Short mmCIF file of C-alpha atoms and ligand atoms in Angstrom, two decimals:
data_model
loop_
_atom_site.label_atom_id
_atom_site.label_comp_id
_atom_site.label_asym_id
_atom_site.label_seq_id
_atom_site.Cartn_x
_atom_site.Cartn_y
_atom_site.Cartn_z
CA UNK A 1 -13.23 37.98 -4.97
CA UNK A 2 -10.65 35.14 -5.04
CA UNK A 3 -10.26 33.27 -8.17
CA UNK A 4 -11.42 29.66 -7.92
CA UNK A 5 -8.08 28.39 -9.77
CA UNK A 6 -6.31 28.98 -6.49
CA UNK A 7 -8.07 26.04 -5.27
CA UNK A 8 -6.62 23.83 -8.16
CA UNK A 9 -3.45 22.45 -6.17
CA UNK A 10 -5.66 21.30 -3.46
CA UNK A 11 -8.30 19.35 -6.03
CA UNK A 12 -5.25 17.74 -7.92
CA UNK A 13 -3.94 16.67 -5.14
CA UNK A 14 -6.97 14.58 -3.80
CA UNK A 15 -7.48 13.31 -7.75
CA UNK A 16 -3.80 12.49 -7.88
CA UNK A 17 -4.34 10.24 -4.91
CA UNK A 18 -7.20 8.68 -6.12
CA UNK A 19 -5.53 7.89 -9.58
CA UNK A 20 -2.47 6.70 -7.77
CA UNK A 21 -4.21 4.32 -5.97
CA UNK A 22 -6.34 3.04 -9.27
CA UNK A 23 -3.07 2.23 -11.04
CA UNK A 24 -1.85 0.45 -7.92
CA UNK A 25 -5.24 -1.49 -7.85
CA UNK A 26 -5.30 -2.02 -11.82
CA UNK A 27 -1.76 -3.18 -12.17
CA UNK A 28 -2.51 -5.60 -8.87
CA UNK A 29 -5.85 -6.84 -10.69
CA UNK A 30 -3.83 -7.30 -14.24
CA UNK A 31 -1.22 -9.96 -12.51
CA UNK A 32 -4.26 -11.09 -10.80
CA UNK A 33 -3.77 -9.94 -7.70
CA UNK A 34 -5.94 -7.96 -5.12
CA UNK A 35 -4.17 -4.44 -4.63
CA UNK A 36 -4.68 -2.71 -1.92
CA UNK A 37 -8.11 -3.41 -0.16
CA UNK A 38 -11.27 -1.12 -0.59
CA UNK A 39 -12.34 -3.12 2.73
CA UNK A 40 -10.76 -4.92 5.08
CA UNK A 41 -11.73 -8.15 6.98
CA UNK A 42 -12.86 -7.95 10.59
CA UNK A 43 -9.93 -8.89 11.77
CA UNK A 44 -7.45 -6.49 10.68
CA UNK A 45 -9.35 -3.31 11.71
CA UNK A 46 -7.07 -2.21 13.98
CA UNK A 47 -5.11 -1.78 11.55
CA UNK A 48 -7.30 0.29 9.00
CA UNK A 49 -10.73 -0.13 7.73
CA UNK A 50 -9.74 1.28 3.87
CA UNK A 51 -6.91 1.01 1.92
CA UNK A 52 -8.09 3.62 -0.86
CA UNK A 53 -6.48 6.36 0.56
CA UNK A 54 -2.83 4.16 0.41
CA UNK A 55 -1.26 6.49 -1.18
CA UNK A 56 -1.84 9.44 1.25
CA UNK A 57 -1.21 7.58 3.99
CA UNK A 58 2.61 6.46 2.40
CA UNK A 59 3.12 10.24 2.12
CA UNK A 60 2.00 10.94 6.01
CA UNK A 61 4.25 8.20 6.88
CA UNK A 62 7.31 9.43 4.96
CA UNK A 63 6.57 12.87 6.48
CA UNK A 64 6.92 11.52 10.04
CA UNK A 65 10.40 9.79 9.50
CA UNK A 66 13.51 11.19 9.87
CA UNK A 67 15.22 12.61 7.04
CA UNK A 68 18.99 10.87 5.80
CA UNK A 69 21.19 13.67 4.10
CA UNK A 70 24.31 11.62 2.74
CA UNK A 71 27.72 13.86 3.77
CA UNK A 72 28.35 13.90 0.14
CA UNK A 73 25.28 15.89 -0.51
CA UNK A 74 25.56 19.46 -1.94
CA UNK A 75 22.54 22.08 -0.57
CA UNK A 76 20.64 21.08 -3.80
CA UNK A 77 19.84 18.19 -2.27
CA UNK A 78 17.45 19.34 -0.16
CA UNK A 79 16.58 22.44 -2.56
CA UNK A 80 15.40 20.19 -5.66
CA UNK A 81 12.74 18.38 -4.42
CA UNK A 82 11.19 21.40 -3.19
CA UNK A 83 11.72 23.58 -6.28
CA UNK A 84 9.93 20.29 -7.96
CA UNK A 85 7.38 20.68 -5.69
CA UNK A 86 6.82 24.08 -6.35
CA UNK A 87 6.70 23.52 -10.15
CA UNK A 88 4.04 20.70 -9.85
CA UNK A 89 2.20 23.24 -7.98
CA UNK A 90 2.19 25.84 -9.83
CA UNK A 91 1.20 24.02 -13.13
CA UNK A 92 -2.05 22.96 -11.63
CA UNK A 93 -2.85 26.84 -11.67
CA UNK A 94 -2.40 26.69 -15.82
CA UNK A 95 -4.20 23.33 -16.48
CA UNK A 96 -7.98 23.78 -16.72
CA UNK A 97 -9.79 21.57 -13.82
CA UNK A 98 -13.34 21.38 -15.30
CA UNK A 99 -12.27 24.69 -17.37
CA UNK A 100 -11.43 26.78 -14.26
CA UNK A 101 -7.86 28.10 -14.40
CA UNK A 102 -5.82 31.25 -14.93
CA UNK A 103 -5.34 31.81 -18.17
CA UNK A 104 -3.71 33.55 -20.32
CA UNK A 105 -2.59 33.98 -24.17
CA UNK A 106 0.75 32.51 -23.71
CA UNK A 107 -0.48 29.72 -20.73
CA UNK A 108 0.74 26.96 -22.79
CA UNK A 109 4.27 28.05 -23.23
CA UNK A 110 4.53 28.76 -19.12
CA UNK A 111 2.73 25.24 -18.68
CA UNK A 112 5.96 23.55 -20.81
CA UNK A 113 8.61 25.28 -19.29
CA UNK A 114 7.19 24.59 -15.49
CA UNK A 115 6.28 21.05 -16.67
CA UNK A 116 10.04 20.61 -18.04
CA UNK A 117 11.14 22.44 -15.01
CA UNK A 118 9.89 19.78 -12.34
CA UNK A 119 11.81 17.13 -13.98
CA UNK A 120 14.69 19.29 -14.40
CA UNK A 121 15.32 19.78 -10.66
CA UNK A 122 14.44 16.39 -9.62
CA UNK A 123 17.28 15.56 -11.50
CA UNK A 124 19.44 18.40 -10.30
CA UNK A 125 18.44 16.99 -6.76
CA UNK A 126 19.08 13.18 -7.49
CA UNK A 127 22.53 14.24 -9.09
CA UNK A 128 23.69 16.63 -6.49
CA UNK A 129 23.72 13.37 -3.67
CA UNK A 130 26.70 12.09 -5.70
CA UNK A 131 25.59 8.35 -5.63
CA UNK A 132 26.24 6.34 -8.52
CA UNK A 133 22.81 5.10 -8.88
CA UNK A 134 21.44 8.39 -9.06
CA UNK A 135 23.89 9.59 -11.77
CA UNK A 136 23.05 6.54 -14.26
CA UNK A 137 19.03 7.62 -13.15
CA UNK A 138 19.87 10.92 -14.49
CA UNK A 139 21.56 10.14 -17.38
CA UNK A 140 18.65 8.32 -18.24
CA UNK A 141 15.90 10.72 -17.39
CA UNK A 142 17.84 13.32 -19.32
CA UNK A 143 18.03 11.28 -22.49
CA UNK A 144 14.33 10.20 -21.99
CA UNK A 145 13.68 14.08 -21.99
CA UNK A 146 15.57 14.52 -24.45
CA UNK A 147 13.55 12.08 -27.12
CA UNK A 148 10.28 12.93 -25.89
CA UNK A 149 10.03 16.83 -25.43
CA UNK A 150 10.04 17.59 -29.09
CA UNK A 151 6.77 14.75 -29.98
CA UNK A 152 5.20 16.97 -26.70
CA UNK A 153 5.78 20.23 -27.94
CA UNK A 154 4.88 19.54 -31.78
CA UNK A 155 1.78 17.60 -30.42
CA UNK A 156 0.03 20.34 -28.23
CA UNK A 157 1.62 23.22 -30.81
CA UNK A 158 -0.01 21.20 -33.79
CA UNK A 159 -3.52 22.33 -31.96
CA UNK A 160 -2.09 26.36 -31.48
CA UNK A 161 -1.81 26.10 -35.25
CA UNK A 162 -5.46 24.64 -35.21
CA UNK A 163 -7.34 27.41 -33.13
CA UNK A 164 -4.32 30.27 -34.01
CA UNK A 165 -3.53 30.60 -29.75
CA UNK A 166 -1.47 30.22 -27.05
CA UNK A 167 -3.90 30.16 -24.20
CA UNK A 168 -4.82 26.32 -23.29
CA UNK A 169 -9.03 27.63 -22.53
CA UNK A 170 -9.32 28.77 -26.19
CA UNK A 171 -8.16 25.41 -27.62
CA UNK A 172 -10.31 23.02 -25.52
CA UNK A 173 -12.21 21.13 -26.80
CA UNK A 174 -12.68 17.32 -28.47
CA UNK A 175 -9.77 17.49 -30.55
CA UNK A 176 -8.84 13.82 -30.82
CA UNK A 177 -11.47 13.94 -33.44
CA UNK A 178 -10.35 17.50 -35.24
CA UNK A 179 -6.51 15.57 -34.91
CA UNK A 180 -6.00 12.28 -33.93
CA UNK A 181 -2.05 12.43 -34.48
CA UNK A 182 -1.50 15.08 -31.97
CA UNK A 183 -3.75 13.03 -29.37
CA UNK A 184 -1.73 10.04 -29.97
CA UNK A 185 1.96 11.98 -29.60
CA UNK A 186 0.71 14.01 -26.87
CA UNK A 187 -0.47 10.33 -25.12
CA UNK A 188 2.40 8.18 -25.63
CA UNK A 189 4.79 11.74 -24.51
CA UNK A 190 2.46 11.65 -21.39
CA UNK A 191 3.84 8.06 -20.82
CA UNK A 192 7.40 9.13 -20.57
CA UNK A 193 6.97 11.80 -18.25
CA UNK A 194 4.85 9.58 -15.72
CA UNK A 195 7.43 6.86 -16.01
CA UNK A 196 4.88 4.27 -17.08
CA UNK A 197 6.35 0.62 -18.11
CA UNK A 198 8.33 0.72 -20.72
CA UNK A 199 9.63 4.12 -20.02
CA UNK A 200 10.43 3.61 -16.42
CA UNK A 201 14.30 3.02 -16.49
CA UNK A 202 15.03 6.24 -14.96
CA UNK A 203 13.44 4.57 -11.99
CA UNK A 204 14.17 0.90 -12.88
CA UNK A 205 14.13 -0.72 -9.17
CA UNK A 206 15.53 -3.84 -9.79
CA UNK A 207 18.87 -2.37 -12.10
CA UNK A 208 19.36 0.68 -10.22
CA UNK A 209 17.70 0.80 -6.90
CA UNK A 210 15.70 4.24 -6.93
CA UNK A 211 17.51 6.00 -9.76
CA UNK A 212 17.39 9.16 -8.79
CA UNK A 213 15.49 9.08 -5.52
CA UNK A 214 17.81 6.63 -4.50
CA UNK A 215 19.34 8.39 -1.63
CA UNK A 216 16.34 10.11 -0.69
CA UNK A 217 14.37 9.13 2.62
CA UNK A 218 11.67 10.48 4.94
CA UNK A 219 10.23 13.88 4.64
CA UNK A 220 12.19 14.65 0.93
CA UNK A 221 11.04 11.99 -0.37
CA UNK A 222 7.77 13.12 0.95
CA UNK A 223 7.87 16.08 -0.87
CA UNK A 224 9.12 13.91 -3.91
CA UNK A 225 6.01 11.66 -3.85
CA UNK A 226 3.58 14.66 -3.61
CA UNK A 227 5.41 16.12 -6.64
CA UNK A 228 4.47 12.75 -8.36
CA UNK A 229 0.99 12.55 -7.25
CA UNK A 230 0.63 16.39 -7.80
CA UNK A 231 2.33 15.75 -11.86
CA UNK A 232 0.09 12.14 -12.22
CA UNK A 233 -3.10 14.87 -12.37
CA UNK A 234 -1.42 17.69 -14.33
CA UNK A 235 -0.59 15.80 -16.94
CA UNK A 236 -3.58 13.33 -17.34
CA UNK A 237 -6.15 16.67 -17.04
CA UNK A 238 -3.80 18.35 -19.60
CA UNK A 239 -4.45 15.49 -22.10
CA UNK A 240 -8.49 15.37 -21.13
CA UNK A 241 -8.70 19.43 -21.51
CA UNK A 242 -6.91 19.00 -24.82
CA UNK A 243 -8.20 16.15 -26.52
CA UNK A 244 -11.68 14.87 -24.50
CA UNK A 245 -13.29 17.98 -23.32
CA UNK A 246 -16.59 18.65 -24.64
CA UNK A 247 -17.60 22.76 -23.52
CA UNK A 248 -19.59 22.52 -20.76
CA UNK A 249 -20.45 24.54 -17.41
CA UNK A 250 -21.02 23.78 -13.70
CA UNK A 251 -22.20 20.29 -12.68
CA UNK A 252 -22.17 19.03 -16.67
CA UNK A 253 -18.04 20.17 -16.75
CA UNK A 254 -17.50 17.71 -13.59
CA UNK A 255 -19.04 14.80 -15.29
CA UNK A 256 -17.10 15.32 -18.21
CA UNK A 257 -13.71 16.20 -16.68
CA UNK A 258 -13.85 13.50 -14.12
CA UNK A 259 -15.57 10.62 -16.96
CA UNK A 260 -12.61 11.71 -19.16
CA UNK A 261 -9.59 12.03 -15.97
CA UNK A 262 -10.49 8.40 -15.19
CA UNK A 263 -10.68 7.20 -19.19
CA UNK A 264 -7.60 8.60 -19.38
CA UNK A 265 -6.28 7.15 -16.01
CA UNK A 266 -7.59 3.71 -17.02
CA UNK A 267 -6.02 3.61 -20.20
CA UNK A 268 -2.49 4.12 -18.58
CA UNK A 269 -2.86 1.97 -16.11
CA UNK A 270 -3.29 -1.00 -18.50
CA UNK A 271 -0.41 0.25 -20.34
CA UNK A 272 1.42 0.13 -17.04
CA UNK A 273 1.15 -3.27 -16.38
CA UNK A 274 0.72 -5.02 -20.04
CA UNK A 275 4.74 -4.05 -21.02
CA UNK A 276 7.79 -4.59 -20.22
CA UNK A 277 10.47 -2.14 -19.60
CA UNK A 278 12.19 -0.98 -22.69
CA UNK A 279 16.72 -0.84 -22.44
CA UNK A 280 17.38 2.90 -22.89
CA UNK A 281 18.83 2.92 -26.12
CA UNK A 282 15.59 0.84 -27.06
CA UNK A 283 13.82 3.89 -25.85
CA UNK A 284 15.29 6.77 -27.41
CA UNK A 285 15.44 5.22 -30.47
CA UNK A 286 11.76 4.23 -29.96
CA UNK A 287 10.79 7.37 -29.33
CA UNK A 288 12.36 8.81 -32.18
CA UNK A 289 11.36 7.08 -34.69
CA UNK A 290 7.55 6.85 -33.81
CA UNK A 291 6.31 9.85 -31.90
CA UNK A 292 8.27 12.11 -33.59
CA UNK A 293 6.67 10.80 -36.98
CA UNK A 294 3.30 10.98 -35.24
CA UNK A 295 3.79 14.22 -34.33
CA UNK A 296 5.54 15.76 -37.25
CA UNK A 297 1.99 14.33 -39.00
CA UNK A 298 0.10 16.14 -36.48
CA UNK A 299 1.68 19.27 -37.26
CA UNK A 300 1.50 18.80 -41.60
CA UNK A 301 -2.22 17.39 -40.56
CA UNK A 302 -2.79 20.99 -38.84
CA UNK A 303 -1.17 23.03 -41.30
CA UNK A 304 -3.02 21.53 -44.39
CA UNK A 305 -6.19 21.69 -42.53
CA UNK A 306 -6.00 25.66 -41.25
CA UNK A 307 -4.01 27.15 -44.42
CA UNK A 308 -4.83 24.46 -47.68
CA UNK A 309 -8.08 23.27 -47.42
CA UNK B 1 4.04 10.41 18.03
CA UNK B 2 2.28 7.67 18.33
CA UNK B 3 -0.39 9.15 16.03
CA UNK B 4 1.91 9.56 13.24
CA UNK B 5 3.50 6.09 14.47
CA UNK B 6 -0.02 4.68 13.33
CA UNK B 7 0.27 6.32 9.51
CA UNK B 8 3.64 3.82 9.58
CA UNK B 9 1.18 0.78 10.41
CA UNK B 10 -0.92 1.57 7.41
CA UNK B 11 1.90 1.50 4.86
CA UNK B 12 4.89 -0.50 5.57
CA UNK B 13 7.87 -0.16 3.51
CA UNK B 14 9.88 -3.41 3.56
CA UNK B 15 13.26 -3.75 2.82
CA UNK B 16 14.58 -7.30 2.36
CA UNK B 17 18.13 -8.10 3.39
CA UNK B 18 19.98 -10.90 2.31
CA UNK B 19 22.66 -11.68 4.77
CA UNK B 20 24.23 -15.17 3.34
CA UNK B 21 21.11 -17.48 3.88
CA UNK B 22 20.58 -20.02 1.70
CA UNK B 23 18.22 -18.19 -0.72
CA UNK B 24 15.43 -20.84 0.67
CA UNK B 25 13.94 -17.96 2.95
CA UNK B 26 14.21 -15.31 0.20
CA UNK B 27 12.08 -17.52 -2.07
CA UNK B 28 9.15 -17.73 0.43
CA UNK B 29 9.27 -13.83 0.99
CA UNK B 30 9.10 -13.12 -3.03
CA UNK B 31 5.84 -15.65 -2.37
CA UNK B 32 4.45 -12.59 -0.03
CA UNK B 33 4.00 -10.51 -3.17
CA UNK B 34 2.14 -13.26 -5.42
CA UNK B 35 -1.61 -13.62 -6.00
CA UNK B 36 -2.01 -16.57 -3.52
CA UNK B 37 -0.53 -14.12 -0.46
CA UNK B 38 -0.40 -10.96 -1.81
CA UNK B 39 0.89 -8.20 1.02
CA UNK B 40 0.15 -5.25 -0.80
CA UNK B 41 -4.11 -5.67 0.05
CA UNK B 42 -2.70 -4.38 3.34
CA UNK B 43 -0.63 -1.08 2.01
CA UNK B 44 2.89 -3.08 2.37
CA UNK B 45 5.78 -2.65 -0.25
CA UNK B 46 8.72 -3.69 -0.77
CA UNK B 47 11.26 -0.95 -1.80
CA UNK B 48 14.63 -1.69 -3.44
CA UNK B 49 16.55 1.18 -0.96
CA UNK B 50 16.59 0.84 2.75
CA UNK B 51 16.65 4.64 2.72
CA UNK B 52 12.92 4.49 2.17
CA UNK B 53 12.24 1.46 4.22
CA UNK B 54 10.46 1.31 7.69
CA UNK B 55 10.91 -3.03 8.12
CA UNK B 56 14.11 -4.42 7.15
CA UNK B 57 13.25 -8.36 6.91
CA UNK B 58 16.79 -10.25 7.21
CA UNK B 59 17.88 -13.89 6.05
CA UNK B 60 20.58 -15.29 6.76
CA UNK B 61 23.08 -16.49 9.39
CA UNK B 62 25.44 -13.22 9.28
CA UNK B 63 28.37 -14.55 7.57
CA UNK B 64 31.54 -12.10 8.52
CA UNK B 65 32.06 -10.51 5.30
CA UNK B 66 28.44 -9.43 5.41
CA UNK B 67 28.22 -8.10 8.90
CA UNK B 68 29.51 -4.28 7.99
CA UNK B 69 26.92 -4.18 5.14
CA UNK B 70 24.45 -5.09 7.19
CA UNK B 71 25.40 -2.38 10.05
CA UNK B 72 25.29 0.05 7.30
CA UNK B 73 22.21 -1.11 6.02
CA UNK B 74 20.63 -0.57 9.96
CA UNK B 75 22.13 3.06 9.89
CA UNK B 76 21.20 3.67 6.78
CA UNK B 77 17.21 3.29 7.61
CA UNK B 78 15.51 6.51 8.95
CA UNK B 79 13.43 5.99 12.39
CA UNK B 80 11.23 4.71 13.53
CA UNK B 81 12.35 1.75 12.26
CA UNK B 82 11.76 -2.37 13.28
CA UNK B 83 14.16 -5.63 12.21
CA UNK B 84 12.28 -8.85 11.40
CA UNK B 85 14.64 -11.94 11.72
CA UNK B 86 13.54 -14.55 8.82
CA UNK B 87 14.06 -18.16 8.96
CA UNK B 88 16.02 -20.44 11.79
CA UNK B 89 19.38 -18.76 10.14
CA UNK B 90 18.34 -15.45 11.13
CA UNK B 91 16.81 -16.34 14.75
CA UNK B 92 19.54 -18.63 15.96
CA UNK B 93 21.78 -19.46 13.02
CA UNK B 94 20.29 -22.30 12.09
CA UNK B 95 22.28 -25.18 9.95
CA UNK B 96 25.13 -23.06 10.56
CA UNK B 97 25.30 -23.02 14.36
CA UNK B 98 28.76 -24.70 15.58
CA UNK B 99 31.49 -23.36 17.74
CA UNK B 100 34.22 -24.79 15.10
CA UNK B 101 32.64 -22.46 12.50
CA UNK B 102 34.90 -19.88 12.03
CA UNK B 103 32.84 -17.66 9.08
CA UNK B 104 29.63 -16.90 11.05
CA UNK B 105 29.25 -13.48 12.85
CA UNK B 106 25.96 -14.03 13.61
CA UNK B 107 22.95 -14.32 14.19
CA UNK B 108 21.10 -11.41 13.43
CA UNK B 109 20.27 -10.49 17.18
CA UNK B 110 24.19 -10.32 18.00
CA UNK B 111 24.67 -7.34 15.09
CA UNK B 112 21.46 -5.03 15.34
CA UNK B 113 18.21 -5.08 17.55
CA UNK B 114 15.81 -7.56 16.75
CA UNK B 115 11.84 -6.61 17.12
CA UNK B 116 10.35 -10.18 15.75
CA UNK B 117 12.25 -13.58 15.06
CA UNK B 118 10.25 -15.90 12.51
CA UNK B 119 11.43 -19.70 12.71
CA UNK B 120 11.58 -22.11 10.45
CA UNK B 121 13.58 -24.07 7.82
CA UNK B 122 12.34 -21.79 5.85
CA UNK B 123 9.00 -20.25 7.24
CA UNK B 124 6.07 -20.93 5.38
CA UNK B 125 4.57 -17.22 3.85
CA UNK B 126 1.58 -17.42 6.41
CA UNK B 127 3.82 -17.12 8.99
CA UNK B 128 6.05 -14.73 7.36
CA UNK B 129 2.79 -12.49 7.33
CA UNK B 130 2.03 -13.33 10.73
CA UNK B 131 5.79 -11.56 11.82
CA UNK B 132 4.93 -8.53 9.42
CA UNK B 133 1.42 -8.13 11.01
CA UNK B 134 3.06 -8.66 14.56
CA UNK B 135 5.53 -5.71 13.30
CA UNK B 136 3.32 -3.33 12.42
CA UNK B 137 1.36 -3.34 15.15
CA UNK B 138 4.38 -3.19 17.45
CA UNK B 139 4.69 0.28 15.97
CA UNK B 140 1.70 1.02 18.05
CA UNK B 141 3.89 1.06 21.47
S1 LIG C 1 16.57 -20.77 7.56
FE1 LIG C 1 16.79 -22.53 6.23
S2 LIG C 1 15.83 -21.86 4.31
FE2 LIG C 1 16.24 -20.02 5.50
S3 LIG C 1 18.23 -19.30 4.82
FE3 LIG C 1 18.58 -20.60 6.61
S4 LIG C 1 19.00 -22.63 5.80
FE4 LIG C 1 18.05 -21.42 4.14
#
């Protein structure tokens, strides 16, 4: 019998585009704008009837053009996007979708280092083209990673102390309740990674073009955008399995899951498009000061909980 | 092809060129992505890399000093890919147009293949739209 976490990739890729296309539509809405259509008018049928799909159709698109490679380009070039790829992938296997997944006792240690390991050779990609633009995008990205790995990985290890595991199914559960602090370092570290406003300057478009997908075009940057879409889920079902999921089975899990996936998506689209981009020293700094307090409370909230009171 | 031609139709990239105009065009294409116009109900974007673009939208008359940037810029877009000249600068030079003038190169049509020219001193948005639209469904053929 074939496990039904193998169909994972395939379910966060559909959600992915969906919550794409409601942070397009929310951010349009907040500078009171329309977004892309849910209808069109009569008269521009021919060119499509829907728009919610946008964001699959830009990745068909950049899957039919041709493909740049700049003669400056090492192999990586071509290599990180799809070792990226393969990294998004593969975390959708180790993050519960309605509580189906593989799991094991040490899931949540393989789900950081393949979750680290997609932005690791996006950057390895960008830098390997040897633009300038790509370089300063890197620099940043590192730093960001830098600043915000340690708030993650105190935030999700605060609930391992909690429930005394590794393995993401056995901690599930409402836990923004059991401890808030850990929620809130685990949401704001979930920011950073998705390059929401005001931790998009790896990607800031109008200092530094792309940043690191500056020189990429057509079917890599194809790849590149499914990553995205693919890492938009993982990391927005990650926070609902951790901190919103109430234990459930069958239809029940669905409503749940899904009511919490688009809570959660909601949430960070508003963030999205209420701020504005932070300078990078603003950032780190930011980021070190607050969610690393947060977080260090999270873990002296856990300990004092499980082995004091 | 022309199936995954169509996909292009649905989701325009644009990238916008500035190629010595006056800035008077460029200030009625940022008007394309406000409230009262607003493109993106019809998938378009405007990307800040012509390596991702599939329109490149040019103002400008071509001054001579710009003319290798902008032949770089052409190259530089992956096919299938269409050229939009903005503004009377950009169709026939415009103000600009004079056989004594010894800093123009262009216009646009003389440096790269033009798909739609948009007139005007500068276009109104409408009919800045009305070029994209025409555009995209040129990809059709
Ligand atoms: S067409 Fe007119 S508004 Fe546009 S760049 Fe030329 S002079 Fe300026």
């Amino acid at each position: 019998m074939i496990d039904a976490a193998w169909l994972n990739p395939v379910i966060a890729f559909s959600i992915g585009i969906l919550l794409s296309f409601k942070l397009r539509k929310i951010s349009a809405r907040v500078q009171s704008r329309r977004g892309p259509l849910i209808w069109l008018p009569d008269r521009w049928h021919d060119i499509n009837r829907s728009k919610v799909l946008q964001p699959l159709y830009d990745i068909i698109k950049l899957f039919s053009k041709q493909t740049i490679i700049p003669s400056t380009a090492t192999p990586f070039f071509i290599a990180g996007p799809i070792l990226a790829l393969m990294c998004a992938v593969l975390a959708t296997l180790f993050v519960p979708v309605a509580g189906i997944s593989f799991d094991y006792s040490f899931s949540l240690v393989v789900l950081f280092y393949l979750l680290m390991g997609e932005i690791l050779f996006i950057i390895m990609g960008g830098i390997s083209s040897a633009s300038l633009f790509s370089a300063i995008g890197g620099v940043r990205e590192i730093d960001l990673m830098l600043a915000n790995e340690i708030p993650f990985i105190l935030g999700t290890f605060a609930l391992a102390i909690t429930f005394d595991t590794l393995s993401i199914q056995q901690m599930m559960g409402f836990n923004i309740l059991i401890n808030p602090f850990a929620a809130l370092a685990v949401l704001l570290s979930i920011i950073v990674k998705l390059h929401i406003k005001p931790f998009d300057i790896p990607e800031a478009d109008t200092e530094i073009v792309n940043g690191l997908t500056t020189e990429y075009g057509g079917k890599l940057l194809g790849v590149l955008e499914t990553a995205r879409i693919i890492m938009v889920f993982v990391l927005i079902a990650l926070f609902v399995d951790l901190f919103l999921w109430i234990p459930s089975s069958g239809a029940l899990a669905w409503v749940i899951f899904l009511a919490g996936v688009i809570a959660t998506g909601v949430l960070i689209g508003f963030m999205n498009s209420l701020f504005a981009r932070f300078r990078i020293d603003q950032a780190t700094r930011w980021l070190f000061k607050i969610p690393l307090l947060v977080s260090v409370l999270a873990i002296g909230w856990a300990v004092l909980w499980r082995y004091v009171l | 092809m022309s199936l995954l031609n169509s996909f292009i139709k649905q989701s325009p990239w644009i990238y916008h060129v500035h190629a010595g105009g006056c800035l008077g065009c460029d200030i009625e294409i940022v008007a394309l992505m406000s409230p009262r116009y607003d493109l993106e109900r019809l998938g378009v974007k405007f990307v800040a890399s012509p390596r991702c673009a599939d329109i490149l939208l040019v103002t400008g008359p071509v001054p001579l000093h710009t003319k290798p940037f902008l032949e770089r810029v052409y190259a530089q877009t992956p096919e299938p890919k269409r050229v939009i000249a903005v503004g009377a600068c950009g169709c026939s030079c415009g103000i600009f147009i004079d056989n004594e003038n010894y800093s123009i190169a262009g216009p646009v049509e003389k440096i790269i293949p033009v798909d739609v020219k948009i007139p005007g001193c500068p276009p109104k948005p409408e009919t800045i739209i009305d070029g994209i639209l025409k555009v995209m469904r040129k990809f059709d053929s």
